Short mmCIF file of C-alpha atoms in Angstrom, two decimals:
data_model
loop_
_atom_site.label_atom_id
_atom_site.label_comp_id
_atom_site.label_asym_id
_atom_site.label_seq_id
_atom_site.Cartn_x
_atom_site.Cartn_y
_atom_site.Cartn_z
CA MET B 1 1.76 -23.11 -2.98
CA LEU B 2 3.51 -24.62 0.30
CA LEU B 3 0.87 -24.58 2.29
CA SER B 4 -1.37 -27.24 -0.56
CA LEU B 5 1.50 -29.13 -0.97
CA ALA B 6 2.36 -29.64 2.92
CA GLN B 7 -0.88 -30.84 3.21
CA TRP B 8 -0.73 -33.34 0.63
CA LEU B 9 2.61 -34.42 1.65
CA GLN B 10 0.79 -34.96 5.48
CA THR B 11 -1.78 -37.48 4.07
CA LEU B 12 1.11 -39.60 1.87
CA SER B 13 2.61 -41.28 5.34
CA PRO B 14 3.29 -39.99 8.89
CA GLU B 15 6.40 -39.61 8.78
CA PHE B 16 5.65 -36.28 7.17
CA ALA B 17 3.58 -34.85 10.37
CA PHE B 18 6.32 -32.70 11.07
CA PHE B 19 5.27 -30.43 7.69
CA ARG B 20 2.02 -29.27 10.29
CA VAL B 21 4.37 -26.26 10.93
CA PHE B 22 2.34 -24.74 7.92
CA GLN B 23 0.06 -24.56 8.83
CA TYR B 24 0.19 -22.00 11.41
CA LEU B 25 0.00 -18.57 10.06
CA THR B 26 2.33 -17.06 12.09
CA PHE B 27 4.87 -19.27 10.90
CA ARG B 28 4.28 -18.66 6.94
CA ALA B 29 4.39 -14.94 7.90
CA VAL B 30 7.52 -14.68 9.42
CA MET B 31 9.22 -16.99 5.96
CA ALA B 32 7.09 -15.41 3.86
CA ALA B 33 9.26 -11.93 5.24
CA MET B 34 12.39 -13.81 5.11
CA THR B 35 11.63 -15.07 1.47
CA ALA B 36 10.46 -11.67 0.47
CA LEU B 37 14.22 -9.83 2.00
CA LEU B 38 16.30 -13.20 0.52
CA ILE B 39 14.80 -12.72 -3.17
CA GLY B 40 15.18 -8.67 -2.72
CA LEU B 41 18.89 -8.63 -1.66
CA LEU B 42 20.04 -11.43 -4.34
CA ALA B 43 18.06 -9.70 -6.99
CA GLY B 44 18.77 -6.03 -6.35
CA PRO B 45 22.19 -6.24 -8.25
CA PHE B 46 21.16 -7.83 -11.28
CA VAL B 47 18.23 -5.50 -11.28
CA ILE B 48 20.18 -2.42 -11.23
CA ARG B 49 22.46 -3.49 -13.28
CA ARG B 50 20.02 -4.41 -15.78
CA LEU B 51 18.26 -0.99 -15.29
CA THR B 52 21.63 0.80 -15.91
CA GLU B 53 22.47 -1.52 -18.80
CA LEU B 54 18.61 -0.42 -20.53
CA LYS B 55 19.33 2.83 -19.32
CA ILE B 56 16.64 3.25 -17.54
CA GLY B 57 17.99 7.02 -15.29
CA GLN B 58 15.82 8.80 -13.64
CA PRO B 59 14.77 12.02 -15.40
CA ILE B 60 15.02 15.41 -12.81
CA ARG B 61 12.75 17.89 -13.95
CA GLY B 62 13.30 21.05 -14.15
CA TYR B 63 11.89 23.28 -11.68
CA GLY B 64 12.66 20.59 -8.82
CA MET B 65 15.52 21.02 -6.45
CA GLU B 66 18.88 22.23 -7.71
CA SER B 67 21.04 19.61 -5.09
CA HIS B 68 19.33 16.70 -6.97
CA LEU B 69 20.99 17.34 -10.43
CA SER B 70 23.12 14.40 -8.98
CA LYS B 71 20.77 12.03 -9.60
CA SER B 72 19.86 12.52 -12.92
CA GLY B 73 20.76 9.15 -14.82
CA THR B 74 20.61 6.96 -11.20
CA PRO B 75 17.93 3.72 -12.64
CA THR B 76 14.67 4.03 -11.94
CA MET B 77 11.90 1.77 -11.90
CA GLY B 78 13.61 -0.17 -9.35
CA GLY B 79 9.71 -1.23 -8.06
CA VAL B 80 9.80 -4.13 -10.03
CA LEU B 81 12.01 -5.65 -7.78
CA ILE B 82 10.07 -5.01 -4.83
CA LEU B 83 6.79 -6.22 -6.91
CA LEU B 84 8.47 -9.41 -7.68
CA SER B 85 9.24 -10.24 -4.00
CA ILE B 86 5.78 -10.07 -2.26
CA THR B 87 4.69 -11.62 -5.21
CA VAL B 88 7.01 -14.94 -5.38
CA SER B 89 7.17 -14.63 -1.64
CA THR B 90 3.13 -14.70 -0.90
CA LEU B 91 2.19 -17.27 -3.68
CA LEU B 92 4.69 -19.42 -1.76
CA TRP B 93 2.99 -18.95 1.56
CA PHE B 94 -0.18 -17.75 1.53
CA ASP B 95 -3.54 -20.56 0.85
CA LEU B 96 -3.88 -20.36 -2.77
CA SER B 97 -8.16 -20.02 -2.02
CA ASN B 98 -8.09 -17.17 0.34
CA ARG B 99 -9.86 -14.30 -1.61
CA PHE B 100 -8.76 -11.27 0.24
CA VAL B 101 -4.85 -12.16 -1.19
CA TRP B 102 -5.92 -12.25 -4.35
CA ILE B 103 -7.61 -9.14 -4.30
CA VAL B 104 -4.79 -7.28 -2.79
CA LEU B 105 -1.96 -8.99 -5.29
CA VAL B 106 -4.57 -7.99 -8.18
CA VAL B 107 -4.83 -4.27 -7.38
CA THR B 108 -0.89 -4.09 -6.29
CA LEU B 109 -0.15 -5.16 -9.83
CA GLY B 110 -2.36 -3.43 -11.87
CA PHE B 111 -1.64 0.30 -9.67
CA GLY B 112 2.50 -1.39 -10.59
CA ALA B 113 0.99 -1.94 -14.57
CA ILE B 114 -0.28 1.76 -14.33
CA GLY B 115 2.98 2.74 -12.83
CA TRP B 116 5.39 1.05 -14.50
CA VAL B 117 3.61 2.61 -18.23
CA ASP B 118 4.40 6.47 -16.42
CA ASP B 119 7.68 5.40 -15.34
CA TRP B 120 8.67 4.41 -18.79
CA ARG B 121 7.17 7.22 -20.86
CA LYS B 122 9.71 9.24 -18.56
CA VAL B 123 12.71 7.38 -19.33
CA VAL B 124 11.80 6.44 -23.11
CA ASN B 125 9.72 9.70 -23.79
CA LYS B 126 12.46 11.58 -22.38
CA ASP B 127 9.18 13.08 -20.29
CA PRO B 128 10.04 14.54 -17.04
CA GLU B 129 6.00 14.82 -16.38
CA GLY B 130 5.03 10.99 -17.64
CA MET B 131 1.67 10.15 -17.90
CA ARG B 132 -1.18 12.60 -18.15
CA SER B 133 -2.55 12.59 -14.50
CA ARG B 134 -6.07 12.51 -16.20
CA GLU B 135 -5.15 9.33 -17.38
CA LYS B 136 -3.89 8.04 -15.24
CA TYR B 137 -6.62 8.70 -12.23
CA PHE B 138 -8.71 7.08 -14.96
CA TRP B 139 -6.95 3.80 -14.80
CA GLN B 140 -6.39 4.42 -10.91
CA SER B 141 -10.42 4.51 -10.76
CA VAL B 142 -11.08 1.77 -12.95
CA ILE B 143 -8.63 -0.45 -10.98
CA GLY B 144 -9.99 1.48 -7.10
CA LEU B 145 -13.86 0.79 -7.67
CA ILE B 146 -13.41 -2.85 -9.09
CA ALA B 147 -11.87 -3.77 -5.95
CA ALA B 148 -14.45 -1.74 -4.24
CA LEU B 149 -17.68 -3.04 -5.89
CA TYR B 150 -16.05 -6.10 -5.11
CA LEU B 151 -15.16 -6.44 -1.26
CA VAL B 152 -18.46 -4.57 -0.28
CA PHE B 153 -20.11 -8.11 -0.57
CA SER B 154 -17.29 -9.88 0.16
CA ILE B 155 -16.71 -8.60 3.92
CA SER B 156 -19.50 -10.14 5.01
CA GLU B 157 -19.19 -13.22 2.76
CA SER B 158 -16.52 -16.36 2.54
CA SER B 159 -16.88 -17.56 -0.94
CA ASN B 160 -16.92 -16.05 -4.53
CA LEU B 161 -20.43 -17.81 -4.70
CA ARG B 162 -22.06 -16.09 -1.96
CA VAL B 163 -20.26 -12.43 -3.46
CA ILE B 164 -21.68 -12.89 -6.48
CA GLU B 165 -25.54 -13.89 -5.71
CA LEU B 166 -24.82 -10.76 -3.17
CA PHE B 167 -24.21 -8.85 -6.30
CA LEU B 168 -27.08 -9.85 -8.44
CA ASP B 169 -29.63 -9.15 -5.21
CA TRP B 170 -28.17 -5.89 -5.18
CA VAL B 171 -28.58 -5.02 -8.74
CA ARG B 172 -32.72 -7.21 -8.50
CA SER B 173 -33.53 -5.28 -5.30
CA GLY B 174 -33.26 -1.20 -7.14
CA PHE B 175 -30.09 -1.18 -5.55
CA ASP B 176 -31.21 -1.53 -1.73
CA VAL B 177 -29.15 -4.83 0.45
CA ASN B 178 -28.58 -3.74 3.78
CA LEU B 179 -24.84 -4.41 5.03
CA PRO B 180 -23.84 -6.14 7.93
CA PRO B 181 -22.42 -3.89 10.97
CA LYS B 182 -18.95 -4.65 10.34
CA ALA B 183 -18.89 -3.41 7.15
CA GLY B 184 -19.59 0.00 8.31
CA LEU B 185 -17.01 2.46 9.16
CA LEU B 186 -15.50 2.25 12.33
CA LEU B 187 -14.14 4.51 15.07
CA PRO B 188 -10.75 3.77 16.58
CA PHE B 189 -10.64 4.39 20.69
CA PHE B 190 -14.55 3.17 20.30
CA LYS B 191 -15.75 -0.32 20.89
CA GLU B 192 -18.02 -1.43 18.97
CA THR B 193 -18.93 1.62 16.79
CA SER B 194 -19.73 1.32 13.68
CA TYR B 195 -21.62 4.10 11.06
CA PRO B 196 -23.75 2.42 8.22
CA LEU B 197 -22.42 3.60 4.42
CA GLY B 198 -24.42 1.96 2.58
CA VAL B 199 -23.26 0.62 -0.19
CA PHE B 200 -22.79 2.95 -2.58
CA GLY B 201 -20.55 5.21 0.87
CA PHE B 202 -18.35 1.44 1.34
CA VAL B 203 -17.72 1.67 -2.48
CA LEU B 204 -16.91 5.65 -2.48
CA MET B 205 -14.82 5.34 1.17
CA SER B 206 -12.60 2.44 -0.48
CA TYR B 207 -12.14 4.12 -4.05
CA LEU B 208 -10.68 6.75 -2.36
CA VAL B 209 -8.92 5.38 -0.02
CA ILE B 210 -6.91 2.92 -2.44
CA VAL B 211 -6.60 5.82 -4.97
CA GLY B 212 -6.23 8.32 -1.88
CA SER B 213 -3.28 6.56 0.12
CA SER B 214 -1.55 5.45 -3.41
CA ASN B 215 -1.20 8.74 -4.89
CA ALA B 216 -0.02 10.00 -1.10
CA VAL B 217 2.56 7.37 -0.80
CA ASN B 218 3.70 8.24 -4.55
CA LEU B 219 3.64 11.90 -3.78
CA THR B 220 5.85 10.87 -0.75
CA ASP B 221 8.26 9.09 -2.52
CA GLY B 222 10.71 11.90 -3.43
CA LEU B 223 14.04 11.35 -0.93
CA ASP B 224 16.16 8.58 -0.83
CA GLY B 225 14.17 6.02 1.42
CA LEU B 226 11.65 8.40 2.48
CA ALA B 227 9.12 6.37 1.33
CA ILE B 228 9.61 2.88 1.88
CA MET B 229 10.06 2.75 5.18
CA PRO B 230 6.89 3.96 6.79
CA VAL B 231 5.28 1.15 3.70
CA VAL B 232 7.39 -1.09 6.05
CA MET B 233 6.23 -0.28 9.26
CA VAL B 234 2.49 0.67 7.86
CA GLY B 235 2.17 -2.08 6.68
CA SER B 236 3.52 -4.41 9.02
CA ALA B 237 0.87 -2.59 11.80
CA LEU B 238 -1.42 -3.76 9.30
CA GLY B 239 -0.62 -7.29 9.27
CA VAL B 240 -1.29 -7.00 13.30
CA PHE B 241 -4.62 -6.04 12.54
CA ALA B 242 -5.20 -8.40 9.87
CA TYR B 243 -4.15 -10.93 12.13
CA VAL B 244 -6.37 -10.07 14.71
CA THR B 245 -9.48 -9.96 13.03
CA GLY B 246 -8.98 -12.57 10.98
CA SER B 247 -9.09 -14.85 14.76
CA ALA B 248 -12.65 -15.57 16.45
CA VAL B 249 -10.58 -15.42 19.44
CA TYR B 250 -8.63 -12.35 18.89
CA SER B 251 -11.04 -10.09 17.33
CA ARG B 252 -13.98 -11.17 19.93
CA TYR B 253 -11.95 -10.17 23.17
CA LEU B 254 -10.64 -6.81 21.34
CA PHE B 255 -13.96 -5.96 20.69
CA PHE B 256 -13.39 -5.99 16.47
CA PRO B 257 -15.21 -6.97 13.66
CA HIS B 258 -14.29 -11.04 12.27
CA ILE B 259 -13.37 -11.15 9.00
CA PRO B 260 -13.03 -15.43 8.25
CA GLY B 261 -9.98 -15.12 5.88
CA SER B 262 -8.31 -11.72 6.82
CA GLY B 263 -6.64 -12.79 8.51
CA GLU B 264 -4.41 -14.43 5.41
CA LEU B 265 -3.36 -11.00 4.94
CA LEU B 266 -0.62 -11.06 7.20
CA ILE B 267 1.31 -13.14 4.42
CA PHE B 268 1.13 -9.82 2.33
CA CYS B 269 2.25 -7.62 4.56
CA SER B 270 5.38 -9.97 6.21
CA ALA B 271 6.35 -10.41 2.64
CA MET B 272 5.75 -6.65 2.16
CA ALA B 273 8.21 -5.64 4.56
CA GLY B 274 10.43 -8.77 3.69
CA ALA B 275 10.41 -7.05 0.48
CA GLY B 276 10.73 -3.55 1.74
CA LEU B 277 13.42 -3.50 3.36
CA ALA B 278 15.11 -5.42 0.41
CA PHE B 279 15.16 -2.32 -1.42
CA LEU B 280 15.92 0.09 1.31
CA TRP B 281 19.09 -1.82 1.28
CA PHE B 282 19.79 -0.24 -1.72
CA ASN B 283 17.65 2.18 -1.69
CA THR B 284 19.07 4.10 1.35
CA TYR B 285 21.01 7.77 0.92
CA PRO B 286 22.68 7.59 -1.84
CA ALA B 287 20.15 5.72 -3.18
CA GLN B 288 21.82 3.04 -5.89
CA VAL B 289 18.68 2.80 -7.67
CA PHE B 290 14.41 4.59 -7.39
CA MET B 291 11.08 2.55 -7.07
CA GLY B 292 9.88 4.95 -9.27
CA ASP B 293 5.98 5.15 -10.04
CA VAL B 294 5.70 0.92 -10.63
CA GLY B 295 6.69 0.83 -6.71
CA ALA B 296 5.44 3.65 -4.67
CA LEU B 297 1.46 3.76 -6.84
CA ALA B 298 1.60 -0.47 -6.26
CA LEU B 299 2.51 -0.45 -2.57
CA GLY B 300 0.12 3.12 -1.64
CA ALA B 301 -2.54 1.23 -3.65
CA ALA B 302 -1.86 -2.18 -1.09
CA LEU B 303 -1.85 -0.21 1.85
CA GLY B 304 -5.55 1.48 1.15
CA THR B 305 -6.65 -2.02 0.16
CA ILE B 306 -5.46 -4.04 3.31
CA ALA B 307 -6.93 -1.00 5.66
CA VAL B 308 -10.22 -1.50 3.34
CA ILE B 309 -10.93 -5.53 4.55
CA VAL B 310 -8.94 -4.77 8.13
CA ARG B 311 -12.22 -2.05 8.47
CA GLN B 312 -9.35 0.20 9.70
CA GLU B 313 -9.02 3.36 7.36
CA ILE B 314 -9.04 5.95 9.75
CA VAL B 315 -6.26 4.19 11.60
CA LEU B 316 -4.67 3.86 8.22
CA ALA B 317 -5.02 7.57 8.25
CA ILE B 318 -3.71 7.65 11.86
CA MET B 319 -0.24 6.00 11.10
CA GLY B 320 0.00 6.73 7.12
CA GLY B 321 -0.30 9.94 8.66
CA ILE B 322 3.29 11.05 6.61
CA PHE B 323 2.20 9.80 3.67
CA VAL B 324 -1.19 11.98 4.60
CA VAL B 325 0.23 15.15 5.53
CA GLU B 326 2.89 14.89 2.23
CA ALA B 327 -0.57 14.85 0.10
CA ILE B 328 -2.46 17.41 1.37
CA SER B 329 0.97 19.59 1.27
CA VAL B 330 0.64 19.33 -2.28
CA MET B 331 -3.45 19.90 -2.84
CA ALA B 332 -3.28 23.26 -0.96
CA GLN B 333 -0.38 24.46 -2.21
CA VAL B 334 -1.50 24.19 -5.67
CA MET B 335 -5.06 25.42 -4.58
CA TYR B 336 -3.28 28.63 -2.59
CA PHE B 337 -1.84 28.93 -5.72
CA LYS B 338 -4.57 29.00 -8.49
CA TYR B 339 -7.23 30.96 -5.79
CA THR B 340 -4.35 34.19 -5.15
CA LYS B 341 -3.40 34.00 -9.09
CA LYS B 342 -6.86 34.36 -9.75
CA ARG B 343 -7.52 37.24 -7.27
CA TYR B 344 -4.38 39.43 -6.86
CA GLY B 345 -2.79 38.10 -10.72
CA GLU B 346 0.07 36.71 -9.17
CA GLY B 347 0.30 32.62 -7.39
CA ARG B 348 1.60 32.67 -3.80
CA ARG B 349 2.68 29.84 -2.03
CA ILE B 350 1.88 28.60 1.54
CA LEU B 351 5.35 26.44 1.26
CA LYS B 352 8.63 26.93 -0.19
CA MET B 353 8.33 24.22 -2.42
CA ALA B 354 5.58 21.55 -2.26
CA PRO B 355 5.59 18.37 -1.53
CA LEU B 356 6.67 19.20 2.51
CA HIS B 357 10.06 17.24 2.33
CA HIS B 358 10.93 19.96 -0.43
CA HIS B 359 9.67 22.47 1.91
CA PHE B 360 12.50 21.34 4.60
CA GLU B 361 14.50 20.81 2.03
CA LYS B 362 14.91 24.29 1.31
CA SER B 363 14.53 25.41 4.74
CA GLY B 364 18.05 23.55 5.60
CA TRP B 365 17.42 20.19 6.42
CA LYS B 366 20.25 17.67 5.02
CA GLU B 367 18.10 14.98 2.98
CA THR B 368 19.50 12.11 5.87
CA GLN B 369 17.95 14.79 8.52
CA ILE B 370 14.13 14.58 6.51
CA VAL B 371 13.94 10.70 6.14
CA VAL B 372 15.00 9.48 9.14
CA ARG B 373 13.13 12.45 11.13
CA PHE B 374 10.07 11.67 8.84
CA TRP B 375 10.80 7.87 9.97
CA ILE B 376 10.70 8.47 13.49
CA ILE B 377 7.13 10.11 13.32
CA THR B 378 5.89 7.07 11.25
CA MET B 379 7.30 4.74 14.10
CA LEU B 380 5.14 7.00 16.93
CA LEU B 381 2.05 7.05 14.45
CA CYS B 382 2.03 3.28 13.79
CA LEU B 383 2.71 2.66 17.65
CA LEU B 384 -0.32 5.00 18.60
CA GLY B 385 -2.60 3.08 15.69
CA LEU B 386 -1.53 -0.16 17.70
CA SER B 387 -2.71 1.38 21.13
CA THR B 388 -6.10 1.35 19.27
CA LEU B 389 -6.43 -2.64 20.03
CA LYS B 390 -6.75 -2.46 23.74
CA LEU B 391 -7.77 1.95 23.85
CA ARG B 392 -11.22 0.94 22.68
#
């Protein structure tokens, strides 16, 4: 929005030539982060007060950690503050004609709406389980598949009209269209190694990445500040990849596929980092507010969508290793419990409690120890992921 305004002002008079600075992506990225940070810090106390007045407090599951009982009633749905900061800042600073930022915004707000319904049921209906898994996954799948179908053709085209034409050609050809190499699965640490996926393979992988990362972040969000800081770090690192793939010069030099328009995602990533840091101000131990599913589901889906666009799905799994391990811990716990119950008549557990962070709590680690150590691990994994920019 501000970019369009600056361009218009430059056409009026040479005196407005200094507005050319708005054309620099790096400048707008810094301003997007600052804007989101200030919006979050200024609006945070008001949002927390409103959530408290509306009695939107976090219910604690009966089988949860005993040490968390004191957190019952803490305002939840604070993810609204994050989404507000991201949306306003992004709309102010990105190029409104960029299709990639729009699709990320749509996916983020769509998953945020699912989380809103889930949180609302928990609070209003006093149901700690909220939206049932089958219903939640259905709506996540709808949004994820629509996004994947759009992205499979938009990666190689620069206009929405061409995306529609490609989709129609794919249907008319009997669902047989060859995708360019940059739409394949890229392997980190290898130069120009791309495995063709085909349309169906790309859609399936994109769907799994978007929905999977959304739920993985949601499962990680169980301790004060545990999820939001890794989201900030992983999102910032993905912003670097977006900047590289969006630049014809840097992408050629670093042997990355050039995806025109993807560099503008740096604005969204910067806004997400600023909004996340602002939320951490209120979410750090002892938390004044929880993000709830409205924030966790949305942020996870945003990370997954950005990773698909910049063709770094595997790198996302590396940098978001904490999210991956948390999700695997839950799946392994449930599967092993069901298997042993069927075979031995009594369910057994691999971990003392899932997700993984609760296992460490049961093992005697303090909440702040777990959170900070997971942050440190995420920082190391992000550095490893960023090293793939050059180690190829």
